[in-house]
XYZ file of C-alpha atoms in Angstrom:
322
model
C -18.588 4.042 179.601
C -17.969 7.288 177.855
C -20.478 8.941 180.247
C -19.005 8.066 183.307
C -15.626 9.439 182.294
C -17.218 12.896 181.499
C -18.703 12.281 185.323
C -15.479 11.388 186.916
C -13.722 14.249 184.948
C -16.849 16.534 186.098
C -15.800 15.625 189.674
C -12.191 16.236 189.081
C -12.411 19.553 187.733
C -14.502 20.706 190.825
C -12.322 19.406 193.360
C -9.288 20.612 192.030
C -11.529 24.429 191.869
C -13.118 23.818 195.246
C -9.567 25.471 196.858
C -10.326 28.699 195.236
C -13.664 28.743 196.836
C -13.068 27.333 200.559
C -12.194 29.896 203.546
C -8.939 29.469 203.357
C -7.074 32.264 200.210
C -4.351 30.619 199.761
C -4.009 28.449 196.819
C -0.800 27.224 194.074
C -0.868 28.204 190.352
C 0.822 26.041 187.657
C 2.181 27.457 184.423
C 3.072 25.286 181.767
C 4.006 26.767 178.543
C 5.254 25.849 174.758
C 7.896 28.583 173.657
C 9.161 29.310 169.886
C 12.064 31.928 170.171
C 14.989 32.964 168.602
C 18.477 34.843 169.413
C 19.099 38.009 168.009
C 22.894 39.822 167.840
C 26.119 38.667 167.645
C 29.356 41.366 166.273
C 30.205 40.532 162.626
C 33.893 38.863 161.847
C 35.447 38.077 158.655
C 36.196 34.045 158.451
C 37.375 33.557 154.845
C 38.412 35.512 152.297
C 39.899 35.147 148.658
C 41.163 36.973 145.734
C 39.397 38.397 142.537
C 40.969 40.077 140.198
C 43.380 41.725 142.428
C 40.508 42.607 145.379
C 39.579 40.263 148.539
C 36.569 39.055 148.733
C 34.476 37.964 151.689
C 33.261 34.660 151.062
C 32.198 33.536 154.648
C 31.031 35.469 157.854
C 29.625 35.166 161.471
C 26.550 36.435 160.322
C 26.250 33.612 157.691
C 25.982 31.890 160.749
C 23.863 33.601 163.093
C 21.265 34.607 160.292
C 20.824 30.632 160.080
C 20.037 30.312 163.531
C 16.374 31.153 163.336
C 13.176 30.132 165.977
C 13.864 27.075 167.718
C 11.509 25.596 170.525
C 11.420 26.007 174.539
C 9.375 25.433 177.174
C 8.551 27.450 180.320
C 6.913 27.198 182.923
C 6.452 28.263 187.047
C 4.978 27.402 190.586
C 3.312 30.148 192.494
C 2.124 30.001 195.934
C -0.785 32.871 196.566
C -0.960 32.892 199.972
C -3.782 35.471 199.805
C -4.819 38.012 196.971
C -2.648 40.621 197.615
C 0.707 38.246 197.950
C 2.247 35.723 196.338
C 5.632 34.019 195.972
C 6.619 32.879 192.104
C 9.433 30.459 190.811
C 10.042 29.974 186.906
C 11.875 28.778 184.096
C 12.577 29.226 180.034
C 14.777 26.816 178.659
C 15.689 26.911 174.615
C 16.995 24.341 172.529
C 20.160 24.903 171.314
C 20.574 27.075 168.521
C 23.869 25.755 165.572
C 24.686 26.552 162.242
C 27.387 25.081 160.357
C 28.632 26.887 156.836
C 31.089 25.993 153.981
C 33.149 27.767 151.286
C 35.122 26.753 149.219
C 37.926 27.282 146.138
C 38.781 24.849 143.580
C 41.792 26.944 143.131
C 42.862 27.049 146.657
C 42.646 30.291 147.123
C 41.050 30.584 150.474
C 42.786 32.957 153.526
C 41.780 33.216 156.988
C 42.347 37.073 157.578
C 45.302 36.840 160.274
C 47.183 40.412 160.098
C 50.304 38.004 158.529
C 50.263 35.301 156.393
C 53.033 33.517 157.714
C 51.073 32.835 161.134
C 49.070 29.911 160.216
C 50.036 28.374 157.211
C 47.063 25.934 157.534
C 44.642 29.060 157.305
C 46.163 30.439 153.771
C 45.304 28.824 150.436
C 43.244 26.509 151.143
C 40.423 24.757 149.634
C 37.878 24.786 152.117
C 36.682 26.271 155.370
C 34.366 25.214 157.609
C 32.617 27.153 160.425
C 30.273 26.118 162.902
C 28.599 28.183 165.829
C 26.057 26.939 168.403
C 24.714 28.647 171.287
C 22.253 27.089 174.655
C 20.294 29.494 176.752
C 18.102 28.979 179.692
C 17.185 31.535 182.701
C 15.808 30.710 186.119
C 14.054 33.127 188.547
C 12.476 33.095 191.797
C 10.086 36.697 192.852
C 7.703 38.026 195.484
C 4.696 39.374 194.126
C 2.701 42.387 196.090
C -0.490 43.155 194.221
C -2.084 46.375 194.577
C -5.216 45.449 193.164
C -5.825 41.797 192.802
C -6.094 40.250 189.488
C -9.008 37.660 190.246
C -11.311 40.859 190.938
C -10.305 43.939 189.036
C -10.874 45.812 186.345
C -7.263 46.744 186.000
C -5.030 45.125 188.220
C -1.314 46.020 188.720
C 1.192 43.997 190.838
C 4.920 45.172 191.548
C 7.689 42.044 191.121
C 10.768 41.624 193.012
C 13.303 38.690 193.280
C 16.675 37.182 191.975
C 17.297 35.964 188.387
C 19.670 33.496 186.889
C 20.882 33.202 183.720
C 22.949 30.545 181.213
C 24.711 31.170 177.682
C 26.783 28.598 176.648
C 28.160 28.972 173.330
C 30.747 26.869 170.806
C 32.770 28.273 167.965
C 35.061 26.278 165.602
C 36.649 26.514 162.377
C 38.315 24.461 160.250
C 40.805 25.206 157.122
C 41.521 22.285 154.673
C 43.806 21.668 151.977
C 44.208 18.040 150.434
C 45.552 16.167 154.136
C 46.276 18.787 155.771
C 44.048 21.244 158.515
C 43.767 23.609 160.813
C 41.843 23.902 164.013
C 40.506 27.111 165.532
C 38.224 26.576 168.805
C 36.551 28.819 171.194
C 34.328 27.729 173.742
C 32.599 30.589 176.254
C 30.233 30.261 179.853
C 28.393 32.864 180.595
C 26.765 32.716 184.671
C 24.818 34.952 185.566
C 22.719 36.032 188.614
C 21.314 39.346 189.789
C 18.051 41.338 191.400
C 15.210 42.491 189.241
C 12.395 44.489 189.984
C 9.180 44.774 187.867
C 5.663 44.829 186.811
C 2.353 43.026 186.210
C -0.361 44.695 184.639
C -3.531 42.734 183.751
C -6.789 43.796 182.177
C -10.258 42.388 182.601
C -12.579 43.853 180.467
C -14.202 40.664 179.441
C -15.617 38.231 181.324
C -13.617 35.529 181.439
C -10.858 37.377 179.095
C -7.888 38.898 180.099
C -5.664 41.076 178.634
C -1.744 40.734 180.216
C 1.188 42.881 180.110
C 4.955 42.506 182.481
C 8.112 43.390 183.174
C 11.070 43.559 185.087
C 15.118 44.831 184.578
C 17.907 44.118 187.101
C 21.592 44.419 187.383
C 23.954 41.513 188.487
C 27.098 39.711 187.813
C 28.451 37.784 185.276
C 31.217 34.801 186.009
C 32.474 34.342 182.846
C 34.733 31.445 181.376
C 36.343 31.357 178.351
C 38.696 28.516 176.650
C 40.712 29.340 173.333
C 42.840 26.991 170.582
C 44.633 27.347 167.446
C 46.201 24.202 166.146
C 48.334 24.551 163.489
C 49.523 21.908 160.284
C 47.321 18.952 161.563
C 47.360 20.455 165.241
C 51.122 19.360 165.146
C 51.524 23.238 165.776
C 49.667 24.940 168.871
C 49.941 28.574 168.362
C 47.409 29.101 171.273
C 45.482 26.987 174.162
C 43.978 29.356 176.455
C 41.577 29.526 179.161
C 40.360 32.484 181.472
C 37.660 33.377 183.868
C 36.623 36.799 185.164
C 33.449 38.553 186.249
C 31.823 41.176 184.459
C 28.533 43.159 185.634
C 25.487 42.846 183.609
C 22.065 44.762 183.066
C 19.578 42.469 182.080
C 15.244 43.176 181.222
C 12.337 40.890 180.330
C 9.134 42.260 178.797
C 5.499 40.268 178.032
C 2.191 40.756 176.117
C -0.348 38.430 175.529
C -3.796 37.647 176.284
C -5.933 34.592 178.297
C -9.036 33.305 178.825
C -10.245 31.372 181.861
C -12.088 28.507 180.591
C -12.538 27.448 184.376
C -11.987 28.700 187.531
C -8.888 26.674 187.836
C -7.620 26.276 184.304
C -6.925 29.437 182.352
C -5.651 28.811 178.625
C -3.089 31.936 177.498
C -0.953 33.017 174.538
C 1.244 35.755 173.987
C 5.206 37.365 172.848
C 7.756 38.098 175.552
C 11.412 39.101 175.174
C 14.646 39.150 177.058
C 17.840 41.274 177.005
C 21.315 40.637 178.316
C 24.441 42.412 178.246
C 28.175 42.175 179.395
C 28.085 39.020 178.153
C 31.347 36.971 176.353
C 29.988 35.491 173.204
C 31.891 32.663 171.818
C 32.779 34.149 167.528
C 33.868 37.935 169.667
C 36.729 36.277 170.891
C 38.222 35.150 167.117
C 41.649 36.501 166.788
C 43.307 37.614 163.958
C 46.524 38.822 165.465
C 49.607 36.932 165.457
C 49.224 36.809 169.868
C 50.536 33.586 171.135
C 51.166 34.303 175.176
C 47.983 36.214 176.331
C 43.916 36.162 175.961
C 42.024 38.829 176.434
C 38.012 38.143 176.793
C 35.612 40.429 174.830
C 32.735 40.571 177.497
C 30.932 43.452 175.510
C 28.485 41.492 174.090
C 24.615 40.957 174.306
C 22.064 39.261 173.095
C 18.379 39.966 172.733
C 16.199 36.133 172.924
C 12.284 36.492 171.540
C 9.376 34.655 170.205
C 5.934 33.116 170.999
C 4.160 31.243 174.085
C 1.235 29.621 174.862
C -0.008 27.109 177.215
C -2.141 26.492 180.134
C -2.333 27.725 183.863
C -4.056 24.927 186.527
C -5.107 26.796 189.935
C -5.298 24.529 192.849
């Protein structure tokens, strides 16, 4: 029994290669891929303070919460058509799981402030017991390219392809804080959307020095625009207050760049098994804790769409020809 399923999977395996050796070039590649990545930057804000000995003292931060955000796992993958050695069309994805951190100070004396430029604002945010902050951010990018090769990877030493094609991109982020003191609380919550789409034009560079080895390097940097939505509230003394409820949408312009490394090995002529680090960067972005507050403005909201972010980490996976 076990020898006739190492013959039927014999048979499989050439049939699904027997494309790359018929007459006809053309031919589909399939890219499926494990990612481990993490998001890097977000502007630092003071969330709670309190008094010692005369001097304030930071006891919680945004980067308390972004430090905590750390890798979290992905998958990516695409669908390429080769419709002959020199050009191909390409259509992929990386999607993230959501990155959240939630953090907690607190006073037994109830000496806890939110740093509002007057104390009289909120009086939910000042001498409290506890605060609460939580952050959470979702990321996932889309893009669809033509690829021209100049020297074709299947059969060259060095072969170097130029990439062009549209990208889209996702950042959804979540901030929210939370002052207590005995029944009493306050509510701050700030929700941003970040849309973007744009060309890019770029590079694929590929090694072969070793048979069946292959040594990989890519990338590619656009410019686009960014629709941006952004949704603010600040409920005060058990939300029986609302100091603000606020939402906006604009457009911003954005640069935006991807880079890769790894390495592969072609264990068959249709199944290649690869590894490697990539990165992407995106700016003109509003990030959800960059649009905290601390004036005493009740009738307008600005949006802070000066942010970026920089998403990196590991892949590896496998690559079925067909």
């Amino acid at each position: 029994m076990q020898c006739k399923a190492v013959k039927q999977l014999y048979f499989v395996s050439l049939f699904c290669c027997s494309g790359l050796f018929s007459s006809d070039e053309s031919y589909w590649d399939l890219v499926t891929d494990f990612v481990y990545m993490e998001r890097y930057h977000v502007k630092d804000q003071t969330l709670a303070i309190t008094t010692v000995t005369g001097k304030d003292v930071v006891t919680l931060d945004v980067k308390d919460l972004s430090s905590g955000f750390g890798f979290e796992p992905g998958i990516q993958g695409s669908l390429s058509y080769v419709i002959d050695p020199r050009s191909s069309y390409k259509a992929g994805f990386v999607y993230v799981w959501e990155w959240e951190k939630t953090k907690t100070t607190t006073s037994p004396t109830s000496s806890l402030d939110f740093p509002f430029k007057e104390s009289n604002f909120a009086r939910s945010f000042y001498d409290v017991s506890k605060i609460q902050a939580t952050y959470s951010s979702q990321f996932y990018t889309v893009d669809l390219n033509y690829i021209k090769a100049f020297s074709p990877s299947r059969h060259s030493y060095l072969a170097l392809s130029g990439v062009g094609g549209l990208r889209f991109a996702s950042l959804k982020e979540t901030f929210s804080l939370f002052s207590f003191e005995g029944t009493s609380f306050g509510e701050m919550d700030i929700k941003t959307t970040n849309d973007l789409i744009g060309l890019q034009l770029g590079f694929m560079f590929q090694i072969n020095a070793v048979k069946s080895f292959h040594w990989d390097l890519s990338g590619s940097a656009g410019v686009g625009l960014n629709r941006i939505s952004a949704d603010s509230f600040l409920g005060d003394q058990n939300n029986s207050v609302e100091l603000r409820n606020f939402s906006s949408l604009d457009w911003q312009s954005n640069i935006f760049a991807t880079a890769a490394a790894g390495f592969g090995y072609r264990a068959l002529s249709c199944l290649d098994i690869h590894a490697g680090y990539e990165m992407l960067y995106f700016c003109g972005l509003a990030l959800a804790p960059d649009q905290i507050d601390t004036s005493t403005e009740t009738t307008t909201f600005k949006v802070d769409n000066d942010g970026y972010v920089i998403v990196y980490g590991i892949y590896g996976g496998l690559k079925f020809s067909f």
